């Protein structure tokens, strides 16, 4: 039997966990148990897992966006905290107040407003640099968010002030329903070059190669103390949030042929199918248990929340 | 004596106005008080009457703009009199005083005086004659005038800018104060001006919009400063009520009856002072109560009853006719009293009792066994 | 003898000296220029690492400050003219104001955004506004506006210790003015002992006041108004809060219940402003005890003209306030 590095099993386990958790969230939504909205990263997991496993989780900072469950789970593996948050329970990471798009846990932050997170990320990089903590900041943004002016203000300042920020563009070709061709001109991945920022590009259907590239970039950002911008070409298989997909079915089917999860599962199963199955089994059980537990949990008491209200 | 006439101040906000018309011909003899000219400001027209008798000498033309204080005409003793003398005196005084005439005219009224006069409908001419030493019409001048001719009702209105209502000082800032303020909020003729309470935590706060201005000791000095007209005790506990009422009455502070508008006071019913009568109470015809009684809501004192002072009632005490009650009796909640009984002073009647027999002084009637002698 | 500007300069220096997590950011703030209104003059020379000049990217650098604040630094951001705060509105409303409550986390979060505001300089429609009303009523934002009777530097020092974002409004007419203190004022000045004090002024300590006047920030007409009203025997109880995004200070109701007559003056344009909210709060606290309706004076409901004569007419001024006072008293 060939031996597979532990990291690779771990990357697969995380991708599988993200995929199943998000599918579960969509199920809960269909059952009416989940109020609000979710944006899943089904099909894009290789980016979340590949990049987040390249950083130093003990100190590096992550800024994510509306499509942040994958980044979050790859960062802290806290299924219960996420499901509870999305289901609005007091045990959620933000006590159910933030919800799917507003997560914060240790050095991980998200916000539902597109674009502004990039400026915040530049700021946290600046703070960590001033503090000499050695931490870098990673910020995930979509092709749609590249339409916001603040992104360019941020690229400029990050480069101007030589800040350790890794920008990760998840280019999934759509912003909600709008294809990139209707929103942008020129090559998105080239834009940062105008600010003197080094760029990289990759097709993100293989978590191992995404992770290798991310490791290299993280190292570079950390040691050279300047920003770097990676464009990850990807595709989301599920709707933007729920029931709002207008893309041609054939296009989605074609894209699914390069599903990063299927690819890796196939490769690992060649080597140790039983181990793959047991990893999946364990994840499935964890998710089922988490959902059952969360269902029993309570919503934050109104007096607790409104205690923070201003007079 | 020949005199000059000056453009009057018609409206404090305007220095310029239009002299629309002269009503007399040049050299015509004018009697004092006769209509002489009409002015027009942006707001109104104003008739100008001769201040003195004399022969009319116009110095500005009809239709021209004039400035307040400007010389507009002369009234001379003799026809064809030379008025150069008069005018030169005018210019001299002008030179002597660096202030322009116009400014002097503007400054004659202080705004406060002006506003007060308007509020009391005092014709401006009345005040013009009473300027103060420095040639100004001040608040003091107007107040003095008002003082002179004021009835009692007006007197109340004259205190600075306060209202013509009875100004009530509330003693006690606890829950009972809210009861009292709630009643006062529905009585237009009475206004709570302040609350006094010994609790330091309440100082400089407001209760239902009324400021707490110090502890109870301040009542006397506030009264002496004419800050309020009458006091009301917002206290429900009998011994305290009595003690405060007696102490402050000795100091000369008058108390007021606070009567909820929903209460019914029968024909020929009477009361002393300092009584608090809450919503839906009734004082039947020919009944008399003393001072400082506290009637919670729904207390019915029937006809021909007599009651002393300092009694306190919980809600819902109903008595029949002809009952006699002493002083400082404490009634609980929900008590019925048969006709023509007598209840002695300093007694306590517990909640829920139905009284069917007289109660001597200093007796406690408990709820369990209804009282039989 | 301290000017408004001097106080700000002094306390900024002190803040940077005593707390190494404080830093200052903004456009053109480096020496020798020292900022459009000179508030940061001398600062970059003393603290080159912590005085950061930024590109013209208000949204961007407020965002950067947000990120820094979340990571434990205490940025003080200067917006060159308060009018430009619109560009940073998203970062203030959807980021800074929300972090703590949205994440339900006891974040240590300190951010002050300073900005010169107000008219009277002929700078025209986009460089003269008081736009704080855009942020009033947004929860979890502290909005401070020190007047000439406050000590702006001291307030700035307290502001940076305040949790959550603070908008710090400096009226540009005040910079050159000497601060008015109880010691040098011809009229009685009292400051409450809060960190963001309420100033109380009166033109006659012996008489009961006839009218309560409430205002904040610029209000450079105040000393003259007090004088003028004294000549007219009108006694004012003037209240000048320094913290705006909160309900009426209780003292306002205390004063109003004495006088029964209230005039509120604010420099922002048109209705729906701070004054309207204060009037609402007072009306609530007072039941029907007001003798006259509360009057609110604000700038005219149109843009601020550049030409001086019209600008004067546009903004609240001594004459308008005087007239309104007479009206309310009559
Ligand atoms: C400032 C702002 N504008 C619009 C939206 C609504 N919105 C949420 S996600 C989205 C599409 C974003 O597209 P992209 O950045 O490509 O990310 P993706 O959804 O493809 O991951 C839009 C329009 C928003 N959240 N914030
Ligand atoms: Mg996209």
PDB file of N, CA, C and O in Angstrom, chain B residues 13 109-113 115 118-119 136 138-140 161 163 181 185 191-192 204-206 208-211 213 227, chain C residues 207-208 210 228 231-235 250 253-254 257-258 261 285-289 291 322-323 325-326 328-330:
ATOM      1  N   UNK B  13     -39.689  95.221  15.465  1.00  0.00           N
ATOM      2  CA  UNK B  13     -38.764  94.597  14.533  1.00  0.00           C
ATOM      3  C   UNK B  13     -38.443  95.453  13.323  1.00  0.00           C
ATOM      4  O   UNK B  13     -37.671  95.062  12.477  1.00  0.00           O
ATOM      5  N   UNK B 109     -37.302 100.282  24.655  1.00  0.00           N
ATOM      6  CA  UNK B 109     -37.942  99.113  25.268  1.00  0.00           C
ATOM      7  C   UNK B 109     -36.925  97.981  25.342  1.00  0.00           C
ATOM      8  O   UNK B 109     -36.284  97.689  24.351  1.00  0.00           O
ATOM      9  N   UNK B 110     -36.846  97.307  26.445  1.00  0.00           N
ATOM     10  CA  UNK B 110     -36.132  96.033  26.377  1.00  0.00           C
ATOM     11  C   UNK B 110     -37.137  95.031  25.845  1.00  0.00           C
ATOM     12  O   UNK B 110     -38.346  95.227  25.962  1.00  0.00           O
ATOM     13  N   UNK B 111     -36.617  93.981  25.250  1.00  0.00           N
ATOM     14  CA  UNK B 111     -37.515  92.993  24.656  1.00  0.00           C
ATOM     15  C   UNK B 111     -38.411  92.366  25.717  1.00  0.00           C
ATOM     16  O   UNK B 111     -39.558  92.063  25.480  1.00  0.00           O
ATOM     17  N   UNK B 112     -37.834  92.141  26.862  1.00  0.00           N
ATOM     18  CA  UNK B 112     -38.614  91.528  27.933  1.00  0.00           C
ATOM     19  C   UNK B 112     -39.792  92.411  28.273  1.00  0.00           C
ATOM     20  O   UNK B 112     -40.930  91.945  28.373  1.00  0.00           O
ATOM     21  N   UNK B 113     -39.527  93.732  28.388  1.00  0.00           N
ATOM     22  CA  UNK B 113     -40.593  94.672  28.718  1.00  0.00           C
ATOM     23  C   UNK B 113     -41.652  94.644  27.629  1.00  0.00           C
ATOM     24  O   UNK B 113     -42.854  94.568  27.888  1.00  0.00           O
ATOM     25  N   UNK B 115     -42.330  92.269  25.467  1.00  0.00           N
ATOM     26  CA  UNK B 115     -43.078  91.015  25.422  1.00  0.00           C
ATOM     27  C   UNK B 115     -44.090  90.948  26.568  1.00  0.00           C
ATOM     28  O   UNK B 115     -45.235  90.549  26.385  1.00  0.00           O
ATOM     29  N   UNK B 118     -47.007  93.096  25.784  1.00  0.00           N
ATOM     30  CA  UNK B 118     -47.875  92.453  24.807  1.00  0.00           C
ATOM     31  C   UNK B 118     -48.727  91.371  25.461  1.00  0.00           C
ATOM     32  O   UNK B 118     -49.916  91.261  25.207  1.00  0.00           O
ATOM     33  N   UNK B 119     -48.066  90.570  26.325  1.00  0.00           N
ATOM     34  CA  UNK B 119     -48.809  89.482  26.955  1.00  0.00           C
ATOM     35  C   UNK B 119     -49.979  89.998  27.778  1.00  0.00           C
ATOM     36  O   UNK B 119     -50.973  89.312  27.928  1.00  0.00           O
ATOM     37  N   UNK B 136     -35.156 104.105  29.606  1.00  0.00           N
ATOM     38  CA  UNK B 136     -35.546 102.819  29.023  1.00  0.00           C
ATOM     39  C   UNK B 136     -36.844 102.321  29.647  1.00  0.00           C
ATOM     40  O   UNK B 136     -37.158 102.649  30.778  1.00  0.00           O
ATOM     41  N   UNK B 138     -38.158  99.140  30.970  1.00  0.00           N
ATOM     42  CA  UNK B 138     -37.609  97.848  31.354  1.00  0.00           C
ATOM     43  C   UNK B 138     -38.708  96.968  31.938  1.00  0.00           C
ATOM     44  O   UNK B 138     -39.839  97.404  32.140  1.00  0.00           O
ATOM     45  N   UNK B 139     -38.324  95.759  32.224  1.00  0.00           N
ATOM     46  CA  UNK B 139     -39.253  94.823  32.840  1.00  0.00           C
ATOM     47  C   UNK B 139     -39.816  95.430  34.122  1.00  0.00           C
ATOM     48  O   UNK B 139     -41.007  95.349  34.408  1.00  0.00           O
ATOM     49  N   UNK B 140     -38.932  96.077  34.856  1.00  0.00           N
ATOM     50  CA  UNK B 140     -39.328  96.653  36.131  1.00  0.00           C
ATOM     51  C   UNK B 140     -40.460  97.666  35.958  1.00  0.00           C
ATOM     52  O   UNK B 140     -41.415  97.694  36.729  1.00  0.00           O
ATOM     53  N   UNK B 161     -42.454  85.182  33.797  1.00  0.00           N
ATOM     54  CA  UNK B 161     -43.153  84.596  32.679  1.00  0.00           C
ATOM     55  C   UNK B 161     -44.053  83.455  33.090  1.00  0.00           C
ATOM     56  O   UNK B 161     -44.501  82.686  32.273  1.00  0.00           O
ATOM     57  N   UNK B 163     -47.160  81.074  34.409  1.00  0.00           N
ATOM     58  CA  UNK B 163     -48.538  81.032  33.932  1.00  0.00           C
ATOM     59  C   UNK B 163     -49.510  81.603  34.944  1.00  0.00           C
ATOM     60  O   UNK B 163     -49.204  81.793  36.106  1.00  0.00           O
ATOM     61  N   UNK B 181     -49.156  64.064  40.340  1.00  0.00           N
ATOM     62  CA  UNK B 181     -48.816  64.697  39.058  1.00  0.00           C
ATOM     63  C   UNK B 181     -49.787  64.269  37.977  1.00  0.00           C
ATOM     64  O   UNK B 181     -50.144  65.048  37.095  1.00  0.00           O
ATOM     65  N   UNK B 185     -51.871  66.869  35.850  1.00  0.00           N
ATOM     66  CA  UNK B 185     -51.744  66.930  34.389  1.00  0.00           C
ATOM     67  C   UNK B 185     -53.107  67.097  33.749  1.00  0.00           C
ATOM     68  O   UNK B 185     -53.219  67.535  32.609  1.00  0.00           O
ATOM     69  N   UNK B 191     -50.635  73.805  38.271  1.00  0.00           N
ATOM     70  CA  UNK B 191     -49.414  73.277  37.663  1.00  0.00           C
ATOM     71  C   UNK B 191     -48.416  72.933  38.746  1.00  0.00           C
ATOM     72  O   UNK B 191     -48.181  73.742  39.646  1.00  0.00           O
ATOM     73  N   UNK B 192     -47.840  71.764  38.643  1.00  0.00           N
ATOM     74  CA  UNK B 192     -46.773  71.421  39.581  1.00  0.00           C
ATOM     75  C   UNK B 192     -45.506  72.126  39.123  1.00  0.00           C
ATOM     76  O   UNK B 192     -45.114  71.991  37.974  1.00  0.00           O
ATOM     77  N   UNK B 204     -32.040  66.881  41.370  1.00  0.00           N
ATOM     78  CA  UNK B 204     -31.725  67.229  39.991  1.00  0.00           C
ATOM     79  C   UNK B 204     -32.197  66.218  38.971  1.00  0.00           C
ATOM     80  O   UNK B 204     -31.645  66.117  37.889  1.00  0.00           O
ATOM     81  N   UNK B 205     -33.201  65.442  39.333  1.00  0.00           N
ATOM     82  CA  UNK B 205     -33.828  64.615  38.313  1.00  0.00           C
ATOM     83  C   UNK B 205     -35.187  65.235  38.047  1.00  0.00           C
ATOM     84  O   UNK B 205     -35.572  66.210  38.686  1.00  0.00           O
ATOM     85  N   UNK B 206     -35.923  64.655  37.097  1.00  0.00           N
ATOM     86  CA  UNK B 206     -37.294  65.090  36.924  1.00  0.00           C
ATOM     87  C   UNK B 206     -38.199  63.887  37.123  1.00  0.00           C
ATOM     88  O   UNK B 206     -37.821  62.765  36.824  1.00  0.00           O
ATOM     89  N   UNK B 208     -41.880  62.853  35.883  1.00  0.00           N
ATOM     90  CA  UNK B 208     -42.928  63.235  34.926  1.00  0.00           C
ATOM     91  C   UNK B 208     -42.754  64.698  34.510  1.00  0.00           C
ATOM     92  O   UNK B 208     -43.721  65.447  34.423  1.00  0.00           O
ATOM     93  N   UNK B 209     -41.527  65.086  34.260  1.00  0.00           N
ATOM     94  CA  UNK B 209     -41.270  66.429  33.750  1.00  0.00           C
ATOM     95  C   UNK B 209     -41.162  67.508  34.801  1.00  0.00           C
ATOM     96  O   UNK B 209     -40.940  68.662  34.486  1.00  0.00           O
ATOM     97  N   UNK B 210     -41.309  67.143  36.076  1.00  0.00           N
ATOM     98  CA  UNK B 210     -41.228  68.162  37.121  1.00  0.00           C
ATOM     99  C   UNK B 210     -39.903  67.964  37.869  1.00  0.00           C
ATOM    100  O   UNK B 210     -39.584  66.860  38.277  1.00  0.00           O
ATOM    101  N   UNK B 211     -39.142  69.047  38.034  1.00  0.00           N
ATOM    102  CA  UNK B 211     -37.822  68.884  38.635  1.00  0.00           C
ATOM    103  C   UNK B 211     -37.884  68.680  40.156  1.00  0.00           C
ATOM    104  O   UNK B 211     -38.750  69.240  40.827  1.00  0.00           O
ATOM    105  N   UNK B 213     -36.120  69.680  43.393  1.00  0.00           N
ATOM    106  CA  UNK B 213     -35.255  70.837  43.631  1.00  0.00           C
ATOM    107  C   UNK B 213     -34.654  70.910  45.024  1.00  0.00           C
ATOM    108  O   UNK B 213     -34.239  71.980  45.442  1.00  0.00           O
ATOM    109  N   UNK B 227     -42.037  81.328  44.892  1.00  0.00           N
ATOM    110  CA  UNK B 227     -41.797  80.351  43.832  1.00  0.00           C
ATOM    111  C   UNK B 227     -43.044  79.514  43.565  1.00  0.00           C
ATOM    112  O   UNK B 227     -43.239  78.999  42.480  1.00  0.00           O
TER     113      UNK B 227
ATOM    114  N   UNK C 207     -31.593  85.549  38.450  1.00  0.00           N
ATOM    115  CA  UNK C 207     -33.001  85.471  38.054  1.00  0.00           C
ATOM    116  C   UNK C 207     -33.326  84.085  37.506  1.00  0.00           C
ATOM    117  O   UNK C 207     -32.450  83.380  37.006  1.00  0.00           O
ATOM    118  N   UNK C 208     -34.590  83.736  37.596  1.00  0.00           N
ATOM    119  CA  UNK C 208     -35.001  82.494  36.942  1.00  0.00           C
ATOM    120  C   UNK C 208     -34.964  82.705  35.452  1.00  0.00           C
ATOM    121  O   UNK C 208     -35.331  83.762  34.950  1.00  0.00           O
ATOM    122  N   UNK C 210     -35.803  82.624  31.539  1.00  0.00           N
ATOM    123  CA  UNK C 210     -37.040  82.765  30.788  1.00  0.00           C
ATOM    124  C   UNK C 210     -37.163  81.687  29.735  1.00  0.00           C
ATOM    125  O   UNK C 210     -38.248  81.359  29.291  1.00  0.00           O
ATOM    126  N   UNK C 228     -26.413  90.003  24.216  1.00  0.00           N
ATOM    127  CA  UNK C 228     -27.547  90.726  23.651  1.00  0.00           C
ATOM    128  C   UNK C 228     -28.814  90.479  24.476  1.00  0.00           C
ATOM    129  O   UNK C 228     -29.550  91.407  24.807  1.00  0.00           O
ATOM    130  N   UNK C 231     -28.933  92.384  27.651  1.00  0.00           N
ATOM    131  CA  UNK C 231     -29.343  93.772  27.466  1.00  0.00           C
ATOM    132  C   UNK C 231     -30.859  93.895  27.359  1.00  0.00           C
ATOM    133  O   UNK C 231     -31.444  94.889  27.748  1.00  0.00           O
ATOM    134  N   UNK C 232     -31.470  92.851  26.810  1.00  0.00           N
ATOM    135  CA  UNK C 232     -32.925  92.875  26.649  1.00  0.00           C
ATOM    136  C   UNK C 232     -33.636  92.269  27.868  1.00  0.00           C
ATOM    137  O   UNK C 232     -34.825  91.975  27.802  1.00  0.00           O
ATOM    138  N   UNK C 233     -32.879  91.994  28.916  1.00  0.00           N
ATOM    139  CA  UNK C 233     -33.438  91.427  30.148  1.00  0.00           C
ATOM    140  C   UNK C 233     -34.036  90.032  29.923  1.00  0.00           C
ATOM    141  O   UNK C 233     -34.945  89.631  30.626  1.00  0.00           O
ATOM    142  N   UNK C 234     -33.538  89.343  28.918  1.00  0.00           N
ATOM    143  CA  UNK C 234     -34.027  87.979  28.699  1.00  0.00           C
ATOM    144  C   UNK C 234     -32.963  87.027  29.217  1.00  0.00           C
ATOM    145  O   UNK C 234     -31.819  87.046  28.785  1.00  0.00           O
ATOM    146  N   UNK C 235     -33.387  86.225  30.193  1.00  0.00           N
ATOM    147  CA  UNK C 235     -32.420  85.381  30.888  1.00  0.00           C
ATOM    148  C   UNK C 235     -32.478  83.980  30.319  1.00  0.00           C
ATOM    149  O   UNK C 235     -33.533  83.352  30.269  1.00  0.00           O
ATOM    150  N   UNK C 250     -30.707  64.390  30.853  1.00  0.00           N
ATOM    151  CA  UNK C 250     -31.789  64.689  31.804  1.00  0.00           C
ATOM    152  C   UNK C 250     -31.844  66.160  32.222  1.00  0.00           C
ATOM    153  O   UNK C 250     -32.928  66.688  32.477  1.00  0.00           O
ATOM    154  N   UNK C 253     -34.344  68.378  30.393  1.00  0.00           N
ATOM    155  CA  UNK C 253     -35.745  68.377  30.833  1.00  0.00           C
ATOM    156  C   UNK C 253     -35.901  69.178  32.118  1.00  0.00           C
ATOM    157  O   UNK C 253     -36.907  69.861  32.318  1.00  0.00           O
ATOM    158  N   UNK C 254     -34.898  69.110  32.985  1.00  0.00           N
ATOM    159  CA  UNK C 254     -34.976  69.876  34.224  1.00  0.00           C
ATOM    160  C   UNK C 254     -35.087  71.366  33.886  1.00  0.00           C
ATOM    161  O   UNK C 254     -35.952  72.078  34.380  1.00  0.00           O
ATOM    162  N   UNK C 257     -38.370  72.249  32.220  1.00  0.00           N
ATOM    163  CA  UNK C 257     -39.544  72.260  33.081  1.00  0.00           C
ATOM    164  C   UNK C 257     -39.562  73.518  33.955  1.00  0.00           C
ATOM    165  O   UNK C 257     -40.595  73.908  34.457  1.00  0.00           O
ATOM    166  N   UNK C 258     -38.399  74.153  34.105  1.00  0.00           N
ATOM    167  CA  UNK C 258     -38.384  75.445  34.793  1.00  0.00           C
ATOM    168  C   UNK C 258     -38.917  76.550  33.903  1.00  0.00           C
ATOM    169  O   UNK C 258     -39.682  77.399  34.334  1.00  0.00           O
ATOM    170  N   UNK C 261     -40.169  76.985  28.046  1.00  0.00           N
ATOM    171  CA  UNK C 261     -39.971  77.476  26.677  1.00  0.00           C
ATOM    172  C   UNK C 261     -38.591  77.054  26.193  1.00  0.00           C
ATOM    173  O   UNK C 261     -37.602  77.263  26.889  1.00  0.00           O
ATOM    174  N   UNK C 285     -40.762  64.018  28.185  1.00  0.00           N
ATOM    175  CA  UNK C 285     -40.417  64.174  29.596  1.00  0.00           C
ATOM    176  C   UNK C 285     -41.310  65.207  30.270  1.00  0.00           C
ATOM    177  O   UNK C 285     -41.482  65.208  31.478  1.00  0.00           O
ATOM    178  N   UNK C 286     -41.896  66.084  29.480  1.00  0.00           N
ATOM    179  CA  UNK C 286     -42.570  67.237  30.054  1.00  0.00           C
ATOM    180  C   UNK C 286     -44.079  67.110  30.113  1.00  0.00           C
ATOM    181  O   UNK C 286     -44.746  68.026  30.576  1.00  0.00           O
ATOM    182  N   UNK C 287     -44.637  66.042  29.569  1.00  0.00           N
ATOM    183  CA  UNK C 287     -46.088  65.951  29.424  1.00  0.00           C
ATOM    184  C   UNK C 287     -46.582  67.258  28.803  1.00  0.00           C
ATOM    185  O   UNK C 287     -46.071  67.690  27.806  1.00  0.00           O
ATOM    186  N   UNK C 288     -47.556  67.917  29.441  1.00  0.00           N
ATOM    187  CA  UNK C 288     -48.070  69.129  28.803  1.00  0.00           C
ATOM    188  C   UNK C 288     -47.567  70.387  29.473  1.00  0.00           C
ATOM    189  O   UNK C 288     -48.222  71.404  29.481  1.00  0.00           O
ATOM    190  N   UNK C 289     -46.387  70.272  30.059  1.00  0.00           N
ATOM    191  CA  UNK C 289     -45.942  71.390  30.863  1.00  0.00           C
ATOM    192  C   UNK C 289     -45.226  72.491  30.071  1.00  0.00           C
ATOM    193  O   UNK C 289     -44.713  73.426  30.658  1.00  0.00           O
ATOM    194  N   UNK C 291     -44.932  75.770  27.922  1.00  0.00           N
ATOM    195  CA  UNK C 291     -45.783  76.945  27.755  1.00  0.00           C
ATOM    196  C   UNK C 291     -45.923  77.300  26.279  1.00  0.00           C
ATOM    197  O   UNK C 291     -46.931  77.832  25.860  1.00  0.00           O
ATOM    198  N   UNK C 322     -32.241  85.220  17.701  1.00  0.00           N
ATOM    199  CA  UNK C 322     -32.879  86.274  18.485  1.00  0.00           C
ATOM    200  C   UNK C 322     -34.370  86.357  18.178  1.00  0.00           C
ATOM    201  O   UNK C 322     -35.212  86.361  19.076  1.00  0.00           O
ATOM    202  N   UNK C 323     -34.684  86.415  16.895  1.00  0.00           N
ATOM    203  CA  UNK C 323     -36.098  86.524  16.504  1.00  0.00           C
ATOM    204  C   UNK C 323     -36.899  85.352  17.034  1.00  0.00           C
ATOM    205  O   UNK C 323     -38.011  85.500  17.528  1.00  0.00           O
ATOM    206  N   UNK C 325     -36.281  83.516  19.577  1.00  0.00           N
ATOM    207  CA  UNK C 325     -36.431  83.625  21.027  1.00  0.00           C
ATOM    208  C   UNK C 325     -37.609  84.542  21.356  1.00  0.00           C
ATOM    209  O   UNK C 325     -38.461  84.213  22.178  1.00  0.00           O
ATOM    210  N   UNK C 326     -37.670  85.669  20.666  1.00  0.00           N
ATOM    211  CA  UNK C 326     -38.771  86.595  20.939  1.00  0.00           C
ATOM    212  C   UNK C 326     -40.110  85.945  20.615  1.00  0.00           C
ATOM    213  O   UNK C 326     -41.077  86.079  21.346  1.00  0.00           O
ATOM    214  N   UNK C 328     -40.877  82.799  20.648  1.00  0.00           N
ATOM    215  CA  UNK C 328     -41.249  81.771  21.618  1.00  0.00           C
ATOM    216  C   UNK C 328     -41.659  82.395  22.946  1.00  0.00           C
ATOM    217  O   UNK C 328     -42.500  81.865  23.659  1.00  0.00           O
ATOM    218  N   UNK C 329     -41.077  83.537  23.253  1.00  0.00           N
ATOM    219  CA  UNK C 329     -41.441  84.198  24.512  1.00  0.00           C
ATOM    220  C   UNK C 329     -42.785  84.909  24.414  1.00  0.00           C
ATOM    221  O   UNK C 329     -43.455  85.119  25.415  1.00  0.00           O
ATOM    222  N   UNK C 330     -43.163  85.281  23.203  1.00  0.00           N
ATOM    223  CA  UNK C 330     -44.372  86.114  23.077  1.00  0.00           C
ATOM    224  C   UNK C 330     -45.640  85.281  23.235  1.00  0.00           C
ATOM    225  O   UNK C 330     -45.644  84.110  22.996  1.00  0.00           O
TER     226      UNK C 330
END
